[in-house]
Coordinates of C-alpha atoms and ligand atoms in Angstrom, one line a residue:
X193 CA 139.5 104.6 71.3
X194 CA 140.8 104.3 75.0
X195 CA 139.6 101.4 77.0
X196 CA 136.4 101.3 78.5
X197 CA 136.2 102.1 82.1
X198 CA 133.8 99.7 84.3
X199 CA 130.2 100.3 84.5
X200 CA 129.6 99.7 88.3
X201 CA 125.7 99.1 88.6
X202 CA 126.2 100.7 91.7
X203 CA 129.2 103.1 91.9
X204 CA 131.0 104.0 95.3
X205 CA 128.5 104.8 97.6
X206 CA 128.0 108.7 98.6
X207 CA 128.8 110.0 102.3
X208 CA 125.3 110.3 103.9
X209 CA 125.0 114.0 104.2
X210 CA 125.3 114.5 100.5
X211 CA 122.0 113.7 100.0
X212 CA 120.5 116.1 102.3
X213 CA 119.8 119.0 100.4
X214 CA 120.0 122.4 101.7
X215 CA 119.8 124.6 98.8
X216 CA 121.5 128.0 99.3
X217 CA 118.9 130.2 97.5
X218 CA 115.8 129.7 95.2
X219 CA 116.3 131.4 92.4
X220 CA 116.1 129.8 88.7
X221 CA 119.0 130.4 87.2
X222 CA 122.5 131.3 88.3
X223 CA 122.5 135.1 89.2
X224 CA 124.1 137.4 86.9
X225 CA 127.6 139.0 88.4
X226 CA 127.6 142.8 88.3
X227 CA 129.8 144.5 86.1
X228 CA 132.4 145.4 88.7
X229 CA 132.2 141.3 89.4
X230 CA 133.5 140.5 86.1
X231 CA 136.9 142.1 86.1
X232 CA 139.4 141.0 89.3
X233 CA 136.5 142.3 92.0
X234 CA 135.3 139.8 93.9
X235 CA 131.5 139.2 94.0
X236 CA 129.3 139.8 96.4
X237 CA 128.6 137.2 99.1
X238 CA 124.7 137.1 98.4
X239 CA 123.7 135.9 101.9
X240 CA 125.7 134.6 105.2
X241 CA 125.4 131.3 104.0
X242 CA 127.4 131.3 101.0
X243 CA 130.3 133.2 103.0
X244 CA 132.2 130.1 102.5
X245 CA 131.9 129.8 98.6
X246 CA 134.7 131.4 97.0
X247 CA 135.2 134.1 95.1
X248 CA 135.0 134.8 91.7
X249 CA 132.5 131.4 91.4
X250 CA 130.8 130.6 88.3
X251 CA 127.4 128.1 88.5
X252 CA 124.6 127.5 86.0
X253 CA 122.5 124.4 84.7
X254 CA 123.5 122.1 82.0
X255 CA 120.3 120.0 81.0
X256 CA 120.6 116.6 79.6
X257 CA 117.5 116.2 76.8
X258 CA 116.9 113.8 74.6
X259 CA 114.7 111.3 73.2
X260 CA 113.3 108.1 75.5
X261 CA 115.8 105.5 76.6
X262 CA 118.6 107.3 75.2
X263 CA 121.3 107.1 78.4
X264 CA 120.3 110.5 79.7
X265 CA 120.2 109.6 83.2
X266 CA 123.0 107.2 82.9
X267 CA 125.0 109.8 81.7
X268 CA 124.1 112.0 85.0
X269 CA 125.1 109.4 87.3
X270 CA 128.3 109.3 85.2
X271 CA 128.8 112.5 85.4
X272 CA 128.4 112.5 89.2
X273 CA 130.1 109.5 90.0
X274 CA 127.7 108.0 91.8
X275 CA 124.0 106.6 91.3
X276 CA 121.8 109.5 91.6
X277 CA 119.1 108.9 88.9
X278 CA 117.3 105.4 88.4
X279 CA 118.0 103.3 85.1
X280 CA 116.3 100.8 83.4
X281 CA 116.4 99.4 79.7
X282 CA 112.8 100.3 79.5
X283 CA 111.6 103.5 77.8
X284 CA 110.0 106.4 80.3
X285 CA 111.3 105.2 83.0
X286 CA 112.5 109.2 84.4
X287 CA 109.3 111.1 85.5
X288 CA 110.5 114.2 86.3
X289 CA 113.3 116.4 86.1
X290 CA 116.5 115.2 88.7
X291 CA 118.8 118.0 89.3
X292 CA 122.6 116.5 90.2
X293 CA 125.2 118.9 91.5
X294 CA 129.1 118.7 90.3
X295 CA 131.5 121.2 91.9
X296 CA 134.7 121.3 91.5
X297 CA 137.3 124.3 91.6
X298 CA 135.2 127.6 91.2
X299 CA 132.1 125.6 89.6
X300 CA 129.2 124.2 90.4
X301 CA 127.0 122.5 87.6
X302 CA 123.7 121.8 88.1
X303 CA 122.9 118.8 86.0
X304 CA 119.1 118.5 84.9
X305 CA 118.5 114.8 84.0
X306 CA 115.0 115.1 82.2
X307 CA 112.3 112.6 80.9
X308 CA 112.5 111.8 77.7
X309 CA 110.7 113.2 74.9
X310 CA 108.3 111.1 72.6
X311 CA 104.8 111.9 71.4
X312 CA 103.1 112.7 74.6
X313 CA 99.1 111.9 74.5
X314 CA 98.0 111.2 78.5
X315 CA 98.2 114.1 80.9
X316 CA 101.0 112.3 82.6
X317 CA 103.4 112.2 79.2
X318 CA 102.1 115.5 78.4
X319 CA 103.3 117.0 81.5
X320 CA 106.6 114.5 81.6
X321 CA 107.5 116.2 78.1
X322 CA 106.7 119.9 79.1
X323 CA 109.3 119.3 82.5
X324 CA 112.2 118.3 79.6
X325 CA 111.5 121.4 77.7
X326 CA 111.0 123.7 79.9
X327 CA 114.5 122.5 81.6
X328 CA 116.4 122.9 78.1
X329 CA 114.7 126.6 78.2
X330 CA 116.6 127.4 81.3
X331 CA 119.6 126.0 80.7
X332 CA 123.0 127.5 80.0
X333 CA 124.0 124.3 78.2
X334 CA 121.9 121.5 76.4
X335 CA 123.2 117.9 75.5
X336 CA 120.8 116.3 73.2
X337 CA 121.3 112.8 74.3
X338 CA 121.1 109.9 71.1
X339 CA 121.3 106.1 71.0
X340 CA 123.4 105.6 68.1
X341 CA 123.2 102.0 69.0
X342 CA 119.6 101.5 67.9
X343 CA 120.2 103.7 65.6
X344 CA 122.9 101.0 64.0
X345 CA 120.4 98.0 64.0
X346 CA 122.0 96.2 67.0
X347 CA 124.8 96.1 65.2
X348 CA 124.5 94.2 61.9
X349 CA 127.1 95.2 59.8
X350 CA 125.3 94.8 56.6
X351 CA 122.7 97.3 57.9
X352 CA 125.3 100.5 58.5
X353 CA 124.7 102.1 55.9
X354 CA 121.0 102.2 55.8
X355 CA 121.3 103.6 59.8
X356 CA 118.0 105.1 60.8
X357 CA 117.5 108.2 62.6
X358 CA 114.1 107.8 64.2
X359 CA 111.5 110.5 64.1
X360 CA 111.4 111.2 67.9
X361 CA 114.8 111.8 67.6
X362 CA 115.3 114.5 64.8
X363 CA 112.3 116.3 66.5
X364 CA 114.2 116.9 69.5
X365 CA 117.3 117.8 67.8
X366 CA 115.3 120.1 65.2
X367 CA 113.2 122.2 68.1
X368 CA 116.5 122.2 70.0
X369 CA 117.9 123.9 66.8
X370 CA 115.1 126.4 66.2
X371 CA 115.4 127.9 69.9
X372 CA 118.9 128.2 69.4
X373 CA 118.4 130.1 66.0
X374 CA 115.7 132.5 67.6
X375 CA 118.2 133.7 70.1
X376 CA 118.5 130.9 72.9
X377 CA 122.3 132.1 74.2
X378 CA 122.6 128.0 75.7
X379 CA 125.5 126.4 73.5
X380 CA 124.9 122.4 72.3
X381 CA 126.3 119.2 72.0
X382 CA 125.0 116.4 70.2
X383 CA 126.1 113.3 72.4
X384 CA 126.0 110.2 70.0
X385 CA 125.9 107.8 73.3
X386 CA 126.6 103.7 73.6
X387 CA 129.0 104.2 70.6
X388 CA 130.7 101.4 72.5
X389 CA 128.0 98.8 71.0
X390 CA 129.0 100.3 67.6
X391 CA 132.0 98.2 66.0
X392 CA 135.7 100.7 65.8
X393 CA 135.5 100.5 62.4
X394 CA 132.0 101.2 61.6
X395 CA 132.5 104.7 63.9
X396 CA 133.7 106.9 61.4
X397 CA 130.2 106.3 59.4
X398 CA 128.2 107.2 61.9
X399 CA 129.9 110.5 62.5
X400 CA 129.4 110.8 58.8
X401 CA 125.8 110.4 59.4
X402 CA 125.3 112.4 62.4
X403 CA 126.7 115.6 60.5
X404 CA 124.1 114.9 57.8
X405 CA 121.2 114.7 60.6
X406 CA 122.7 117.7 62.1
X407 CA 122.2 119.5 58.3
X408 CA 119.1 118.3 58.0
X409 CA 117.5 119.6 61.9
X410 CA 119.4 122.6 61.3
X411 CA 121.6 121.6 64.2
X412 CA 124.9 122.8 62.0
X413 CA 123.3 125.9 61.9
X414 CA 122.8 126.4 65.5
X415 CA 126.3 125.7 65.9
X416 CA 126.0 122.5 67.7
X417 CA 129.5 120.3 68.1
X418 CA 129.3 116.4 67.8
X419 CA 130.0 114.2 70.7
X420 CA 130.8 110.3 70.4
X421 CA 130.5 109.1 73.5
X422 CA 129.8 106.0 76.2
X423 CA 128.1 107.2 79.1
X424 CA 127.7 103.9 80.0
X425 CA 131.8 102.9 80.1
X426 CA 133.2 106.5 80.5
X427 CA 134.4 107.0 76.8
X428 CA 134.2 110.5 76.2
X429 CA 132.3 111.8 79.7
X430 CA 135.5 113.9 81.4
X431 CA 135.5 115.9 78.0
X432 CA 131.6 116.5 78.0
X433 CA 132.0 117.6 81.4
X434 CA 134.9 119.9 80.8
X435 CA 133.1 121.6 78.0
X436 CA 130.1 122.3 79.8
X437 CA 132.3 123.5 83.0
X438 CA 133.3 126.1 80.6
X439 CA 130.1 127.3 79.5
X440 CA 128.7 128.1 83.4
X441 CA 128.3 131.9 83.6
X442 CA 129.9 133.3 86.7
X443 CA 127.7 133.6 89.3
X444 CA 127.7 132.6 93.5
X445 CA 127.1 129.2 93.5
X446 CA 123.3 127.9 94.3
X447 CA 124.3 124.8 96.6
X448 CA 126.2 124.0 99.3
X449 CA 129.8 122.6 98.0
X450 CA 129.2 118.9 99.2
X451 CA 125.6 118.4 98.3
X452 CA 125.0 116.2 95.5
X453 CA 121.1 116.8 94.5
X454 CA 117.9 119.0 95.5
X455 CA 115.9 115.5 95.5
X456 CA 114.7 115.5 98.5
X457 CA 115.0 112.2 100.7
X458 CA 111.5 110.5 100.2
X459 CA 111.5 111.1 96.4
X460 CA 114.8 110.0 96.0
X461 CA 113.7 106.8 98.4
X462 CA 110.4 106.1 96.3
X463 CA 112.2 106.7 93.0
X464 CA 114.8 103.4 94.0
X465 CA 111.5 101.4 94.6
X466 CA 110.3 102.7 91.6
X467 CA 113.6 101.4 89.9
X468 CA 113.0 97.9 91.4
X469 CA 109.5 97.7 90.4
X470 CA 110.6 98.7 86.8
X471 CA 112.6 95.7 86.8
X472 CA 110.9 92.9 88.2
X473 CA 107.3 94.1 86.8
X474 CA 106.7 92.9 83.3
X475 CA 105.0 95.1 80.3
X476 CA 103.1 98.1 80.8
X477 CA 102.3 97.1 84.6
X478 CA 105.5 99.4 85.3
X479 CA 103.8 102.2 83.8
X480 CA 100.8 101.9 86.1
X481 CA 102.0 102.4 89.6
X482 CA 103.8 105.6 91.2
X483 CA 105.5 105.3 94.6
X484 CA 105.4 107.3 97.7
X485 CA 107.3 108.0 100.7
X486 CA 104.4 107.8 103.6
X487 CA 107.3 108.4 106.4
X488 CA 110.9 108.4 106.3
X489 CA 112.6 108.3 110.2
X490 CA 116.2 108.3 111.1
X491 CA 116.0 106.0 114.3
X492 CA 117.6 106.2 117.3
X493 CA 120.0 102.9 116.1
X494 CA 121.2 104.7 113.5
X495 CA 119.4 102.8 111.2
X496 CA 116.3 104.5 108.8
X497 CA 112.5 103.5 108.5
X498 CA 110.7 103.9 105.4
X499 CA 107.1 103.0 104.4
X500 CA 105.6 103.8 101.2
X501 CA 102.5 103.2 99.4
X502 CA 102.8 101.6 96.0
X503 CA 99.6 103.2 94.4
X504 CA 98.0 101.1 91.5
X505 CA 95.1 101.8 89.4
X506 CA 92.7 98.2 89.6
X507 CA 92.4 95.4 91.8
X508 CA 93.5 93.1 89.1
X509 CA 97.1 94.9 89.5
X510 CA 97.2 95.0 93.3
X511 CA 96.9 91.0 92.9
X512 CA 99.9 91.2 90.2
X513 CA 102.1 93.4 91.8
X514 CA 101.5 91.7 95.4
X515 CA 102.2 88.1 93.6
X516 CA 101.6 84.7 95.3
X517 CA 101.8 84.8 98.8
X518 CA 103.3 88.6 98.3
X519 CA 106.3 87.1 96.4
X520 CA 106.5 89.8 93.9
X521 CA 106.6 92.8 96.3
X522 CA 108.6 91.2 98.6
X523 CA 111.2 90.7 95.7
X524 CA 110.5 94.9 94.9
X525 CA 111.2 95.3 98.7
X526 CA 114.0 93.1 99.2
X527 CA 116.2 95.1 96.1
X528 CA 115.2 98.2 96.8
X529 CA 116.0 98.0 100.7
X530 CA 119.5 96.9 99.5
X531 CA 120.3 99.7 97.2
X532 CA 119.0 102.3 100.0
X533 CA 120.9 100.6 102.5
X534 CA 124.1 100.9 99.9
X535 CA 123.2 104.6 99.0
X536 CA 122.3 106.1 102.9
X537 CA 124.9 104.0 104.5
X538 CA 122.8 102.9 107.2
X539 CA 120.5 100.2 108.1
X540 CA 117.3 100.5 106.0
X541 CA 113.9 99.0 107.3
X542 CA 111.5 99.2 104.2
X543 CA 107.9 98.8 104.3
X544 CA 106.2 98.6 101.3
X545 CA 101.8 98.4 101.2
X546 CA 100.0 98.2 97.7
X547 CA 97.3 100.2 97.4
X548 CA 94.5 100.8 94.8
X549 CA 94.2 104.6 93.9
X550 CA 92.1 104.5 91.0
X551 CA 93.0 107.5 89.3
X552 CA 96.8 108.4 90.5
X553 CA 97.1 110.1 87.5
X554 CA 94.6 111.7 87.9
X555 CA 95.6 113.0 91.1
X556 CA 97.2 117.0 91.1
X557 CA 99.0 115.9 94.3
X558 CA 101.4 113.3 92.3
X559 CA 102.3 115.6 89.7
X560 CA 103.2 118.6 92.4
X561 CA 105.6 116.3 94.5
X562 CA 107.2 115.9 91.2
X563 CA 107.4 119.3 90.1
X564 CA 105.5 118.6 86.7
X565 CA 103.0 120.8 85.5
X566 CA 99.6 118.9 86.1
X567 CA 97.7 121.3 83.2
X568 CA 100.5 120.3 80.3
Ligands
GTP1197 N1 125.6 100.0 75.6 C1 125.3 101.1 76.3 N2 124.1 101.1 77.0 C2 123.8 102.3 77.6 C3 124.6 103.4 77.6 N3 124.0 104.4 78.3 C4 122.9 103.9 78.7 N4 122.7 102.6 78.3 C5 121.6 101.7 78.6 O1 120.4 102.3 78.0 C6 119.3 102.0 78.8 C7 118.5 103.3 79.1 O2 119.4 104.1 79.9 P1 118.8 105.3 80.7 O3 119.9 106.1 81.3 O4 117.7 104.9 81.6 O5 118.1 106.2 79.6 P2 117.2 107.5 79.7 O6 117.6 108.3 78.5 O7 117.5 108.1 81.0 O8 115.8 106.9 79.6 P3 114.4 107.6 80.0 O9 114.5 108.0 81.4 O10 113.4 106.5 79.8 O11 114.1 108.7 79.0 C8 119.8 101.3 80.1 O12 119.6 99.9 79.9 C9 121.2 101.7 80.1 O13 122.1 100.7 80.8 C10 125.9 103.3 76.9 O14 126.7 104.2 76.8 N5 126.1 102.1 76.2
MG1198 MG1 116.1 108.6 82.5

């Protein structure tokens, strides 16, 4: 195995305009060249805007599924080279599906990071679950994201052989499978992620294992390929990405060549507070509170102002979340104003209020600034 690359928390921050998003038409999926398009023609500039694309493009989504807590979005920002999704070592933390943009040459791929998938029984996990799916369903190609590393016991040797492929896990790859064999055209990989906390020599096992998984979920069958892989350290990423560059239909590309994501400002500002909370907040309280952008202005210093509302369900977690003398949001405040400053290049001024919103989950607004399905 090569040498593992760093694994910036942060990694080199994005020129600003990247993350304004300007998305150069609406439609789902990449569209379809005509059959004139397909041999040496070039295609047809779909609108003024995309008169700078070049010719003979090819785009189309790539969605990144996979059980909770797996590296998915890890792997996006990988991918990107740059943070774009929010990480934390806790499960669920992705609540909605991220779209990241990679172009490069005559190819743009439009990255869907997705929540996880695990048995789903509030509305909010039900509808979480549906967005994953229903990004695999439109994808040209699907990386079933694993943690071989749990999977291996944290690494006790005496345990390899009796490594564990938990339940979540071979549902995904199993209902992945069946689309696949009913006719789904998207091609699959099987990314066996954080091999790097897997010992060299015990590697060659888990492959061994993997391909038996694979039998058994009828993955083999769908003609999925096997992927070791570190999204966390590099190992493996260039040659994910490669493969899937070659899978994008040809098509005019769907976003501008420089943008990096459809997210637009205030989620992507409420989802780094979101991040923070994650982190310092201990148990389920992260799974109780949603963020969101009340205002987002670019003043006249150059600087940005953002307030938001951290919305919790009970009085008893306002108290929590607000600490002694507001110490804990302060501490949510004071990290997440840092990585915005590091992300938008400018001068952040943060603002964060706690709020009670009984039922937030309840709330059809929440789920529609997500783009989940509130009826899942
Ligand atoms: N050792 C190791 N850890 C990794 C790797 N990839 C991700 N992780 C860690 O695994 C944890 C979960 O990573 P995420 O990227 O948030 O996982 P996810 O699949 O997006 O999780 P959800 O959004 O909850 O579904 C984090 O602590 C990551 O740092 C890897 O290649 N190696
Ligand atoms: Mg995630």
């Amino acid at each position: 195995m090569t040498a593992f690359l760093p694994a910036p928390a942060l990694l080199s921050p994005p020129r600003r305009s990247r993350y304004f998003y300007t998305p150069l038409s609406c439609a789902k999926t990449a569209p379809q060249p005509s059959q004139s398009s397909q041999t040496s023609q070039p295609s047809p500039v779909a609108s003024p805007s995309l008169a700078d694309t070049p010719i003979n493009t090819f785009c189309g989504f790539a969605a990144l599924v996979g059980p909770s807590n797996s590296g998915k979005s890890t792997l996006l920002n990988r991918l990107l080279g740059q943070k774009l999704a929010i990480v934390t070592p806790k499960v669920q933390t992705t609540r909605c599906r991220i779209a990241g943009l990679a172009t490069s040459d005559a190819t743009q791929v439009v990255y869907l990071d997705t929540p996880g998938i695990f048995p789903a029984s509030s509305r909010l996990a039900r509808a979480m679950v549906k967005s994953a799916w229903k990004s695999a369903a439109s994808a040209d190609a699907i990386a079933i994201v694993l943690d071989v590393a749990v999977m291996f016991h944290e690494g006790r040797r005496q345990d390899i052989r009796k490594l564990v492929v938990p339940k979540d896990t071979e549902t995904v790859m199993a209902r992945v499978a069946e689309k696949r064999i009913k006719g789904h055209q998207a091609e699959i990989k099987l990314c066996a992620n954080k091999i790097d906390a897997v010992p060299e020599e015990e590697r060659p096992f888990v492959e061994e294992r993997m391909h038996a998984v694979m039998e058994k979920t009828g993955l083999e069958e769908a003609g999925a390929q096997l992927h070791m892989m570190s999204a966390r350290y590099g190992n493996g990423v260039d040659e994910f990405a490669t493969w899937v560059k070659e899978r994008m239909p040809m098509g005019p590309w769907l976003y501008p060549e420089d943008d990096l994501t459809d997210m637009p400002s205030r989620l992507l500002a409420a989802e780094v507070s979101r991040e923070k909370a994650f982190m310092v907040l201990k148990q389920e309280l992260p799974y109780e509170i949603a963020i969101e952008t009340t205002s987002y202005k670019d003043l006249a210093d150059g600087s940005i102002r953002i307030t938001q509302d951290v919305l919790v369900a009970r009085k008893s977690q306002k108290m929590i979340v607000t600490g002694r003398g507001g110490a804990v949001i302060k501490e949510i405040s004071m990290r997440a104003r840092h990585e915005l400053a590091e992300v938008l290049g400018s001068t952040v001024h943060l603002i964060l209020t706690v709020k009670v919103r009984g039922k937030w989950k309840e709330d059809r607004r929440q789920y529609e600034q997500w783009g989940l399905d509130f009826n899942a």
